[in-house]
Amino acid sequence: MPVSKKAPAPRVLWKGAISFGLVHIPVALYSATTDHGIDFDWLDKRSMDPVGYKRINKKTGKEITRENIVKGVEYEDGEYVVLSDKEIAAAYPKTTQTIEIETFVPANGIPFVYLERPYYVAPINKGAKVYALLRETLQRSERVGVARVVIQTKQHLAVLVPVGPGLVLNLLRWGADIRPWNDLPLPSEDAKKAGLTDRELKMAQQLVEDMSGEWDPMEFKDEFKDEILRLIERKVKAGQTETVTQPDPEEGQSTEGKGAKIIDLTELLQRSLRSKGGKTKAVANDEDEDDDKEGDAPAPRAKPPARKRKPAAKAASKAASKTATRHRRAA
């Protein structure tokens, strides 16, 4: 197909470290997805020039300049609070370049509805051994790590999941962003109260078994995209094309952080276990003799625990919810 493009080589999106206890694992994030959809660009049919978005006053229909635009949050119908760029910038979370694991939960303990966007995580700066240790530990314990991470000034909740030879960092939706079931017209969870008979359940189960198989994502195709590509190919062969001159793209600034240094893994694990006290302290002491043989560099000082956020007021929560909804609509 003429518009088919070869997938670009993996590009580092973020550099930092995974942190749990006193252990830091230097890693880099890579996008785990690629968009194969069809992008429809706006063009001026008179000149075939690209058409972009303009800042339009919704009431007057006139274009306004950037300096006349301020940011406001609606806290009641028709009532807004205006925030300056300085006030908004001060509210941004501090960039730490760390995937800070706060707890480990069962691998099947997070519902699919919370999963938002996956990233591949790979070790850097000689962090392969520590990376492998975390991957193997999560696999054998059937656990995943729930963490916080700041990417491009935005704080995310995330889960670190072992998948095959690597780790995947999947961004999560915040709990407040998930709507409850309460107001939906759902049937009863009791099969009999929902009007189901044993015969119907057996037939349905048999149908599911007959249609079951192993998951193979390559069996499923985007039929709309394929049809559009066929249409484009026919038009190209017929010479029905237009020449469009694109403006020069602006150069982006790199936001990649510096990688963390490799540390003495054994010593940090022992110190992390001892800091928990009780049984874990005894386990760490029993293994001192066998584990003192390895180490690469001195351990960094422990980082202070992150401050817990204070609960927001009701009005602020409502305003934040409306703001998030507008951002999603704009996107």
Short mmCIF file of C-alpha atoms in Angstrom, two decimals:
data_model
loop_
_atom_site.label_atom_id
_atom_site.label_comp_id
_atom_site.label_asym_id
_atom_site.label_seq_id
_atom_site.Cartn_x
_atom_site.Cartn_y
_atom_site.Cartn_z
CA MET A 1 0.00 0.00 0.00
CA PRO A 2 1.33 3.48 -0.82
CA VAL A 3 0.58 4.91 2.65
CA SER A 4 1.97 2.00 4.63
CA LYS A 5 4.81 3.10 6.87
CA LYS A 6 7.49 1.04 8.53
CA ALA A 7 7.32 1.20 12.32
CA PRO A 8 10.09 3.47 13.66
CA ALA A 9 12.82 2.06 15.89
CA PRO A 10 12.01 2.14 19.64
CA ARG A 11 12.70 5.59 21.08
CA VAL A 12 13.43 6.33 24.72
CA LEU A 13 10.57 8.42 26.11
CA TRP A 14 11.76 8.78 29.71
CA LYS A 15 14.75 7.82 31.82
CA GLY A 16 14.80 7.32 35.57
CA ALA A 17 14.67 4.50 38.08
CA ILE A 18 12.30 2.02 39.69
CA SER A 19 12.42 2.44 43.45
CA PHE A 20 11.18 0.19 46.23
CA GLY A 21 12.57 0.15 49.74
CA LEU A 22 16.16 1.34 49.31
CA VAL A 23 16.58 -0.33 45.90
CA HIS A 24 16.85 1.74 42.71
CA ILE A 25 16.81 0.14 39.26
CA PRO A 26 17.90 2.48 36.43
CA VAL A 27 15.45 2.08 33.55
CA ALA A 28 14.11 3.71 30.40
CA LEU A 29 10.50 3.80 29.14
CA TYR A 30 9.55 2.92 25.58
CA SER A 31 6.12 3.17 23.98
CA ALA A 32 4.42 -0.24 23.94
CA THR A 33 1.88 0.73 21.28
CA THR A 34 1.87 2.17 17.78
CA ASP A 35 -0.97 3.86 15.94
CA HIS A 36 -1.89 2.26 12.62
CA GLY A 37 -5.08 4.24 12.18
CA ILE A 38 -5.86 6.63 9.34
CA ASP A 39 -5.06 10.31 9.96
CA PHE A 40 -7.34 12.69 8.06
CA ASP A 41 -5.66 16.11 7.72
CA TRP A 42 -7.65 19.27 7.07
CA LEU A 43 -6.83 20.99 3.75
CA ASP A 44 -8.03 24.18 2.10
CA LYS A 45 -9.69 22.88 -1.08
CA ARG A 46 -8.89 26.13 -2.91
CA SER A 47 -5.13 26.01 -2.39
CA MET A 48 -4.43 22.59 -0.82
CA ASP A 49 -2.81 24.33 2.16
CA PRO A 50 -2.92 22.60 5.57
CA VAL A 51 -5.66 23.88 7.87
CA GLY A 52 -5.02 24.11 11.63
CA TYR A 53 -7.09 24.93 14.70
CA LYS A 54 -7.79 28.59 15.55
CA ARG A 55 -8.61 30.30 18.86
CA ILE A 56 -12.23 31.32 18.38
CA ASN A 57 -14.46 33.21 20.84
CA LYS A 58 -17.52 30.94 21.00
CA LYS A 59 -19.87 33.88 21.58
CA THR A 60 -18.65 36.35 18.97
CA GLY A 61 -17.16 33.84 16.52
CA LYS A 62 -14.04 36.00 16.22
CA GLU A 63 -10.45 34.83 16.52
CA ILE A 64 -8.61 36.11 19.62
CA THR A 65 -4.91 36.41 20.41
CA ARG A 66 -3.03 34.21 22.86
CA GLU A 67 -2.40 37.05 25.34
CA ASN A 68 -6.14 37.55 25.78
CA ILE A 69 -6.73 33.95 26.86
CA VAL A 70 -6.84 32.98 30.55
CA LYS A 71 -7.59 29.64 32.16
CA GLY A 72 -10.73 29.24 34.25
CA VAL A 73 -12.33 26.35 36.15
CA GLU A 74 -16.12 26.19 36.49
CA TYR A 75 -17.05 25.35 40.09
CA GLU A 76 -20.79 26.08 39.71
CA ASP A 77 -22.99 26.62 36.66
CA GLY A 78 -21.74 29.82 35.04
CA GLU A 79 -19.34 30.62 37.90
CA TYR A 80 -15.59 30.35 37.25
CA VAL A 81 -12.33 30.68 39.15
CA VAL A 82 -9.53 32.15 36.98
CA LEU A 83 -6.03 30.77 37.57
CA SER A 84 -2.80 32.35 36.37
CA ASP A 85 -0.08 30.37 34.58
CA LYS A 86 2.14 30.87 37.64
CA GLU A 87 -0.49 29.40 39.98
CA ILE A 88 -1.00 26.42 37.70
CA ALA A 89 2.74 25.83 37.35
CA ALA A 90 3.14 25.84 41.16
CA ALA A 91 0.56 23.04 41.42
CA TYR A 92 2.45 20.70 39.09
CA PRO A 93 3.96 17.67 40.90
CA LYS A 94 7.73 17.73 41.34
CA THR A 95 9.55 15.73 38.68
CA THR A 96 11.45 12.94 40.43
CA GLN A 97 12.44 10.68 37.50
CA THR A 98 11.43 7.75 39.71
CA ILE A 99 8.84 5.02 39.41
CA GLU A 100 8.13 4.91 43.14
CA ILE A 101 6.52 1.57 44.07
CA GLU A 102 4.20 2.08 47.04
CA THR A 103 2.78 -1.41 47.43
CA PHE A 104 2.59 -4.86 45.84
CA VAL A 105 -0.80 -6.42 45.10
CA PRO A 106 -2.00 -9.74 43.60
CA ALA A 107 -1.47 -9.88 39.83
CA ASN A 108 -5.21 -10.35 39.19
CA GLY A 109 -6.25 -7.74 41.74
CA ILE A 110 -6.60 -4.73 39.40
CA PRO A 111 -9.73 -4.69 37.16
CA PHE A 112 -9.21 -4.07 33.43
CA VAL A 113 -11.27 -0.87 33.61
CA TYR A 114 -8.37 0.85 35.43
CA LEU A 115 -5.77 0.09 32.74
CA GLU A 116 -5.06 3.07 30.47
CA ARG A 117 -1.73 3.06 28.59
CA PRO A 118 1.20 0.61 28.54
CA TYR A 119 4.93 1.36 28.33
CA TYR A 120 7.82 -1.06 28.02
CA VAL A 121 10.45 -0.75 30.74
CA ALA A 122 14.05 -1.73 29.97
CA PRO A 123 17.18 -1.53 32.15
CA ILE A 124 19.97 0.98 31.50
CA ASN A 125 23.33 1.83 33.08
CA LYS A 126 24.22 -1.77 34.01
CA GLY A 127 20.90 -2.28 35.76
CA ALA A 128 20.14 -5.65 34.11
CA LYS A 129 20.75 -7.82 37.20
CA VAL A 130 18.57 -5.74 39.53
CA TYR A 131 15.91 -5.52 36.82
CA ALA A 132 15.94 -9.32 36.41
CA LEU A 133 15.64 -9.79 40.17
CA LEU A 134 12.51 -7.63 40.35
CA ARG A 135 10.98 -9.33 37.29
CA GLU A 136 11.60 -12.83 38.68
CA THR A 137 10.37 -11.89 42.16
CA LEU A 138 7.12 -10.49 40.80
CA GLN A 139 6.57 -13.54 38.59
CA ARG A 140 7.19 -16.05 41.38
CA SER A 141 5.13 -14.18 43.94
CA GLU A 142 2.35 -13.53 41.37
CA ARG A 143 2.37 -9.86 42.37
CA VAL A 144 2.51 -6.51 40.60
CA GLY A 145 3.85 -3.20 41.89
CA VAL A 146 1.54 -0.21 42.28
CA ALA A 147 3.55 2.99 41.81
CA ARG A 148 3.47 6.72 41.18
CA VAL A 149 5.41 8.30 38.32
CA VAL A 150 5.65 11.82 36.91
CA ILE A 151 5.83 12.02 33.10
CA GLN A 152 6.01 15.46 31.47
CA THR A 153 4.88 17.29 34.66
CA LYS A 154 1.80 15.06 35.10
CA GLN A 155 1.59 12.59 37.96
CA HIS A 156 0.22 9.15 37.14
CA LEU A 157 -0.82 6.11 39.11
CA ALA A 158 0.71 3.04 37.47
CA VAL A 159 1.23 -0.69 37.83
CA LEU A 160 4.51 -2.49 37.09
CA VAL A 161 3.77 -5.91 35.58
CA PRO A 162 6.17 -8.76 34.63
CA VAL A 163 5.40 -9.93 31.08
CA GLY A 164 7.65 -12.55 29.50
CA PRO A 165 11.26 -11.31 29.49
CA GLY A 166 10.42 -7.76 30.51
CA LEU A 167 8.45 -5.37 32.71
CA VAL A 168 5.49 -3.29 31.52
CA LEU A 169 4.49 -0.05 33.22
CA ASN A 170 0.77 0.40 32.64
CA LEU A 171 -0.66 3.78 33.57
CA LEU A 172 -3.84 3.50 35.63
CA ARG A 173 -6.94 5.63 35.88
CA TRP A 174 -7.45 7.19 39.29
CA GLY A 175 -10.21 5.64 41.36
CA ALA A 176 -12.22 8.89 41.27
CA ASP A 177 -12.27 8.67 37.44
CA ILE A 178 -14.11 5.34 37.40
CA ARG A 179 -17.89 5.60 37.49
CA PRO A 180 -19.76 3.25 39.87
CA TRP A 181 -22.24 0.61 38.70
CA ASN A 182 -25.00 1.91 40.99
CA ASP A 183 -27.10 3.88 38.50
CA LEU A 184 -26.92 1.36 35.65
CA PRO A 185 -29.92 -0.87 34.86
CA LEU A 186 -28.05 -4.15 35.44
CA PRO A 187 -29.69 -7.55 36.03
CA SER A 188 -29.32 -9.25 39.39
CA GLU A 189 -26.04 -11.08 40.10
CA ASP A 190 -28.20 -14.01 41.24
CA ALA A 191 -28.74 -16.13 38.10
CA LYS A 192 -32.21 -17.29 39.17
CA LYS A 193 -33.34 -13.75 40.06
CA ALA A 194 -32.08 -12.68 36.61
CA GLY A 195 -34.46 -15.27 35.08
CA LEU A 196 -31.80 -17.73 33.87
CA THR A 197 -32.43 -21.49 33.81
CA ASP A 198 -29.87 -24.27 34.24
CA ARG A 199 -30.51 -25.40 30.67
CA GLU A 200 -29.79 -21.92 29.29
CA LEU A 201 -26.59 -21.66 31.31
CA LYS A 202 -25.35 -25.06 30.08
CA MET A 203 -26.09 -24.19 26.45
CA ALA A 204 -24.35 -20.83 26.77
CA GLN A 205 -21.32 -22.44 28.42
CA GLN A 206 -21.13 -25.03 25.63
CA LEU A 207 -21.26 -22.28 23.00
CA VAL A 208 -18.43 -20.39 24.72
CA GLU A 209 -16.31 -23.56 24.87
CA ASP A 210 -16.93 -24.26 21.15
CA MET A 211 -15.81 -20.72 20.24
CA SER A 212 -12.79 -20.66 22.57
CA GLY A 213 -9.15 -20.56 21.47
CA GLU A 214 -5.75 -19.06 22.25
CA TRP A 215 -5.38 -15.28 22.05
CA ASP A 216 -3.79 -14.23 18.76
CA PRO A 217 -4.01 -10.46 18.15
CA MET A 218 -2.92 -10.87 14.51
CA GLU A 219 -6.21 -12.64 13.73
CA PHE A 220 -8.09 -9.38 14.20
CA LYS A 221 -7.85 -6.64 11.57
CA ASP A 222 -8.98 -3.01 11.41
CA GLU A 223 -11.43 -3.39 8.52
CA PHE A 224 -12.07 0.36 8.19
CA LYS A 225 -8.34 1.11 7.86
CA ASP A 226 -7.86 -1.69 5.31
CA GLU A 227 -10.77 -0.41 3.19
CA ILE A 228 -9.44 3.18 3.29
CA LEU A 229 -5.97 1.93 2.23
CA ARG A 230 -7.50 0.05 -0.71
CA LEU A 231 -9.39 3.20 -1.72
CA ILE A 232 -6.19 5.29 -1.50
CA GLU A 233 -4.31 2.76 -3.63
CA ARG A 234 -6.98 2.91 -6.33
CA LYS A 235 -6.85 6.72 -6.37
CA VAL A 236 -3.05 6.75 -6.54
CA LYS A 237 -3.08 4.37 -9.52
CA ALA A 238 -5.68 6.60 -11.20
CA GLY A 239 -3.49 9.69 -10.65
CA GLN A 240 -6.04 11.32 -8.34
CA THR A 241 -3.52 12.94 -5.97
CA GLU A 242 -2.78 16.47 -4.71
CA THR A 243 0.52 18.11 -3.68
CA VAL A 244 0.51 19.65 -0.21
CA THR A 245 3.43 21.71 1.17
CA GLN A 246 3.69 21.24 4.94
CA PRO A 247 5.12 23.99 7.19
CA ASP A 248 8.46 23.25 8.85
CA PRO A 249 7.94 21.44 12.19
CA GLU A 250 9.19 23.08 15.36
CA GLU A 251 12.14 21.46 17.07
CA GLY A 252 11.15 19.71 20.30
CA GLN A 253 13.12 19.86 23.49
CA SER A 254 14.40 16.68 25.07
CA THR A 255 12.99 15.88 28.53
CA GLU A 256 14.94 12.74 29.16
CA GLY A 257 16.37 12.55 32.63
CA LYS A 258 19.67 11.19 33.78
CA GLY A 259 19.87 7.51 34.65
CA ALA A 260 20.44 6.33 38.19
CA LYS A 261 23.69 4.71 39.27
CA ILE A 262 23.98 1.00 39.95
CA ILE A 263 24.22 0.19 43.64
CA ASP A 264 24.99 -2.71 45.94
CA LEU A 265 21.78 -4.70 45.49
CA THR A 266 22.39 -7.20 48.28
CA GLU A 267 23.10 -4.54 50.88
CA LEU A 268 20.06 -2.50 49.92
CA LEU A 269 17.76 -5.52 50.07
CA GLN A 270 19.10 -6.35 53.52
CA ARG A 271 18.66 -2.79 54.75
CA SER A 272 15.14 -2.61 53.29
CA LEU A 273 14.17 -5.85 55.00
CA ARG A 274 15.72 -4.77 58.32
CA SER A 275 13.82 -1.49 58.19
CA LYS A 276 10.58 -3.49 58.19
CA GLY A 277 11.56 -5.34 61.41
CA GLY A 278 10.17 -8.67 62.70
CA LYS A 279 10.51 -11.79 60.58
CA THR A 280 11.98 -10.01 57.56
CA LYS A 281 14.84 -8.76 59.75
CA ALA A 282 15.72 -12.31 60.76
CA VAL A 283 15.65 -13.50 57.13
CA ALA A 284 17.98 -10.70 56.07
CA ASN A 285 20.49 -11.48 58.86
CA ASP A 286 20.53 -15.20 58.00
CA GLU A 287 21.64 -14.42 54.45
CA ASP A 288 24.41 -11.94 55.29
CA GLU A 289 27.29 -14.36 54.82
CA ASP A 290 26.21 -15.63 51.39
CA ASP A 291 25.31 -12.23 49.98
CA ASP A 292 28.33 -10.15 51.02
CA LYS A 293 30.29 -11.23 47.93
CA GLU A 294 28.56 -8.97 45.40
CA GLY A 295 28.34 -5.22 44.96
CA ASP A 296 29.20 -2.54 42.45
CA ALA A 297 29.02 0.88 44.10
CA PRO A 298 28.11 2.53 47.41
CA ALA A 299 24.38 2.82 48.18
CA PRO A 300 22.69 6.22 48.02
CA ARG A 301 20.97 7.76 50.99
CA ALA A 302 17.35 6.72 51.47
CA LYS A 303 14.80 9.14 50.07
CA PRO A 304 12.23 10.65 52.43
CA PRO A 305 8.73 9.21 52.03
CA ALA A 306 6.40 11.11 49.72
CA ARG A 307 3.91 13.39 51.40
CA LYS A 308 0.35 12.19 51.41
CA ARG A 309 -2.10 14.47 49.68
CA LYS A 310 -4.79 16.13 51.79
CA PRO A 311 -8.37 15.36 50.73
CA ALA A 312 -9.76 18.04 48.41
CA ALA A 313 -12.83 20.08 49.27
CA LYS A 314 -16.13 19.19 47.64
CA ALA A 315 -16.22 22.25 45.38
CA ALA A 316 -12.62 21.71 44.25
CA SER A 317 -13.37 18.05 43.47
CA LYS A 318 -16.34 19.09 41.33
CA ALA A 319 -14.29 21.67 39.50
CA ALA A 320 -11.44 19.21 38.85
CA SER A 321 -13.91 16.65 37.51
CA LYS A 322 -15.37 19.20 35.08
CA THR A 323 -11.90 20.23 33.97
CA ALA A 324 -10.91 16.62 33.27
CA THR A 325 -14.11 16.14 31.25
CA ARG A 326 -13.35 19.22 29.12
CA HIS A 327 -9.77 18.02 28.47
CA ARG A 328 -11.11 14.65 27.28
CA ARG A 329 -13.62 16.35 24.99
CA ALA A 330 -10.94 18.64 23.60
CA ALA A 331 -8.68 15.65 22.94
#
